[in-house]
Amino acid sequence: MPQRLIKAQKRGQSLVNDNNWTEFKKLIDQVDKAYDEMA
């Protein structure tokens, strides 16, 4: 798994812990884009 996806996973976890769903959704969108670029 690429390093930036591991970072995104850790960041996502801390956003969930903070109940920061707006930022979490942005993060998910970025991760989706990253997967599209790799495919």
mmCIF file of N, CA and C in Angstrom:
data_model
loop_
_atom_site.group_PDB
_atom_site.id
_atom_site.type_symbol
_atom_site.label_atom_id
_atom_site.label_comp_id
_atom_site.label_asym_id
_atom_site.label_seq_id
_atom_site.Cartn_x
_atom_site.Cartn_y
_atom_site.Cartn_z
ATOM 1 N N MET A 1 0.850 -1.199 0.000
ATOM 2 C CA MET A 1 0.000 0.000 0.000
ATOM 3 C C MET A 1 0.884 1.247 0.000
ATOM 4 N N PRO A 2 0.606 2.182 -0.910
ATOM 5 C CA PRO A 2 1.451 3.383 -0.980
ATOM 6 C C PRO A 2 1.451 4.172 0.315
ATOM 7 N N GLN A 3 2.563 4.850 0.560
ATOM 8 C CA GLN A 3 2.752 5.596 1.805
ATOM 9 C C GLN A 3 1.636 6.613 2.028
ATOM 10 N N ARG A 4 1.212 7.297 0.970
ATOM 11 C CA ARG A 4 0.209 8.343 1.173
ATOM 12 C C ARG A 4 -1.147 7.779 1.559
ATOM 13 N N LEU A 5 -1.426 6.535 1.186
ATOM 14 C CA LEU A 5 -2.681 5.920 1.619
ATOM 15 C C LEU A 5 -2.608 5.507 3.086
ATOM 16 N N ILE A 6 -1.431 5.092 3.531
ATOM 17 C CA ILE A 6 -1.254 4.787 4.951
ATOM 18 C C ILE A 6 -1.443 6.054 5.778
ATOM 19 N N LYS A 7 -0.864 7.163 5.297
ATOM 20 C CA LYS A 7 -1.043 8.447 5.979
ATOM 21 C C LYS A 7 -2.512 8.838 6.008
ATOM 22 N N ALA A 8 -3.191 8.647 4.883
ATOM 23 C CA ALA A 8 -4.612 9.000 4.799
ATOM 24 C C ALA A 8 -5.419 8.185 5.792
ATOM 25 N N GLN A 9 -5.048 6.923 5.962
ATOM 26 C CA GLN A 9 -5.761 6.058 6.895
ATOM 27 C C GLN A 9 -5.614 6.562 8.325
ATOM 28 N N LYS A 10 -4.389 6.933 8.703
ATOM 29 C CA LYS A 10 -4.152 7.456 10.052
ATOM 30 C C LYS A 10 -4.895 8.766 10.264
ATOM 31 N N ARG A 11 -4.839 9.634 9.243
ATOM 32 C CA ARG A 11 -5.533 10.916 9.320
ATOM 33 C C ARG A 11 -7.039 10.698 9.448
ATOM 34 N N GLY A 12 -7.559 9.774 8.659
ATOM 35 C CA GLY A 12 -8.985 9.465 8.716
ATOM 36 C C GLY A 12 -9.392 9.007 10.103
ATOM 37 N N GLN A 13 -8.561 8.166 10.712
ATOM 38 C CA GLN A 13 -8.882 7.665 12.046
ATOM 39 C C GLN A 13 -8.982 8.799 13.053
ATOM 40 N N SER A 14 -8.045 9.765 12.982
ATOM 41 C CA SER A 14 -8.085 10.863 13.946
ATOM 42 C C SER A 14 -9.274 11.783 13.681
ATOM 43 N N LEU A 15 -9.661 11.947 12.402
ATOM 44 C CA LEU A 15 -10.837 12.761 12.091
ATOM 45 C C LEU A 15 -12.105 12.097 12.625
ATOM 46 N N VAL A 16 -12.196 10.782 12.506
ATOM 47 C CA VAL A 16 -13.354 10.061 13.057
ATOM 48 C C VAL A 16 -13.403 10.240 14.572
ATOM 49 N N ASN A 17 -12.251 10.135 15.209
ATOM 50 C CA ASN A 17 -12.208 10.300 16.659
ATOM 51 C C ASN A 17 -12.693 11.679 17.079
ATOM 52 N N ASP A 18 -12.418 12.680 16.232
ATOM 53 C CA ASP A 18 -12.841 14.055 16.518
ATOM 54 C C ASP A 18 -14.255 14.341 16.028
ATOM 55 N N ASN A 19 -14.899 13.339 15.406
ATOM 56 C CA ASN A 19 -16.218 13.547 14.800
ATOM 57 C C ASN A 19 -16.194 14.651 13.746
ATOM 58 N N ASN A 20 -15.081 14.732 13.011
ATOM 59 C CA ASN A 20 -14.929 15.778 11.987
ATOM 60 C C ASN A 20 -15.319 15.188 10.635
ATOM 61 N N TRP A 21 -16.615 15.091 10.388
ATOM 62 C CA TRP A 21 -17.089 14.360 9.206
ATOM 63 C C TRP A 21 -16.883 15.140 7.921
ATOM 64 N N THR A 22 -16.892 16.476 7.989
ATOM 65 C CA THR A 22 -16.682 17.266 6.773
ATOM 66 C C THR A 22 -15.293 17.000 6.198
ATOM 67 N N GLU A 23 -14.278 17.092 7.071
ATOM 68 C CA GLU A 23 -12.911 16.829 6.626
ATOM 69 C C GLU A 23 -12.747 15.372 6.226
ATOM 70 N N PHE A 24 -13.423 14.481 6.937
ATOM 71 C CA PHE A 24 -13.325 13.056 6.630
ATOM 72 C C PHE A 24 -13.828 12.787 5.211
ATOM 73 N N LYS A 25 -14.947 13.417 4.858
ATOM 74 C CA LYS A 25 -15.480 13.216 3.511
ATOM 75 C C LYS A 25 -14.504 13.715 2.451
ATOM 76 N N LYS A 26 -13.867 14.865 2.706
ATOM 77 C CA LYS A 26 -12.862 15.378 1.768
ATOM 78 C C LYS A 26 -11.724 14.366 1.606
ATOM 79 N N LEU A 27 -11.295 13.808 2.717
ATOM 80 C CA LEU A 27 -10.203 12.839 2.695
ATOM 81 C C LEU A 27 -10.585 11.618 1.860
ATOM 82 N N ILE A 28 -11.797 11.120 2.049
ATOM 83 C CA ILE A 28 -12.266 9.971 1.280
ATOM 84 C C ILE A 28 -12.245 10.281 -0.217
ATOM 85 N N ASP A 29 -12.690 11.487 -0.573
ATOM 86 C CA ASP A 29 -12.682 11.870 -1.991
ATOM 87 C C ASP A 29 -11.259 11.855 -2.553
ATOM 88 N N GLN A 30 -10.303 12.350 -1.769
ATOM 89 C CA GLN A 30 -8.909 12.365 -2.211
ATOM 90 C C GLN A 30 -8.379 10.944 -2.390
ATOM 91 N N VAL A 31 -8.729 10.064 -1.474
ATOM 92 C CA VAL A 31 -8.264 8.682 -1.559
ATOM 93 C C VAL A 31 -8.865 8.008 -2.793
ATOM 94 N N ASP A 32 -10.146 8.275 -3.055
ATOM 95 C CA ASP A 32 -10.775 7.718 -4.257
ATOM 96 C C ASP A 32 -10.019 8.155 -5.511
ATOM 97 N N LYS A 33 -9.656 9.431 -5.568
ATOM 98 C CA LYS A 33 -8.910 9.937 -6.719
ATOM 99 C C LYS A 33 -7.575 9.215 -6.841
ATOM 100 N N ALA A 34 -6.908 9.028 -5.718
ATOM 101 C CA ALA A 34 -5.600 8.371 -5.733
ATOM 102 C C ALA A 34 -5.733 6.953 -6.298
ATOM 103 N N TYR A 35 -6.782 6.236 -5.899
ATOM 104 C CA TYR A 35 -6.989 4.888 -6.431
ATOM 105 C C TYR A 35 -7.265 4.926 -7.927
ATOM 106 N N ASP A 36 -8.052 5.920 -8.379
ATOM 107 C CA ASP A 36 -8.343 6.036 -9.808
ATOM 108 C C ASP A 36 -7.056 6.256 -10.603
ATOM 109 N N GLU A 37 -6.155 7.084 -10.060
ATOM 110 C CA GLU A 37 -4.900 7.359 -10.746
ATOM 111 C C GLU A 37 -4.021 6.114 -10.846
ATOM 112 N N MET A 38 -4.077 5.268 -9.832
ATOM 113 C CA MET A 38 -3.251 4.055 -9.835
ATOM 114 C C MET A 38 -3.805 3.005 -10.791
ATOM 115 N N ALA A 39 -5.128 2.988 -10.968
ATOM 116 C CA ALA A 39 -5.773 1.933 -11.761
ATOM 117 C C ALA A 39 -5.412 2.025 -13.245
#
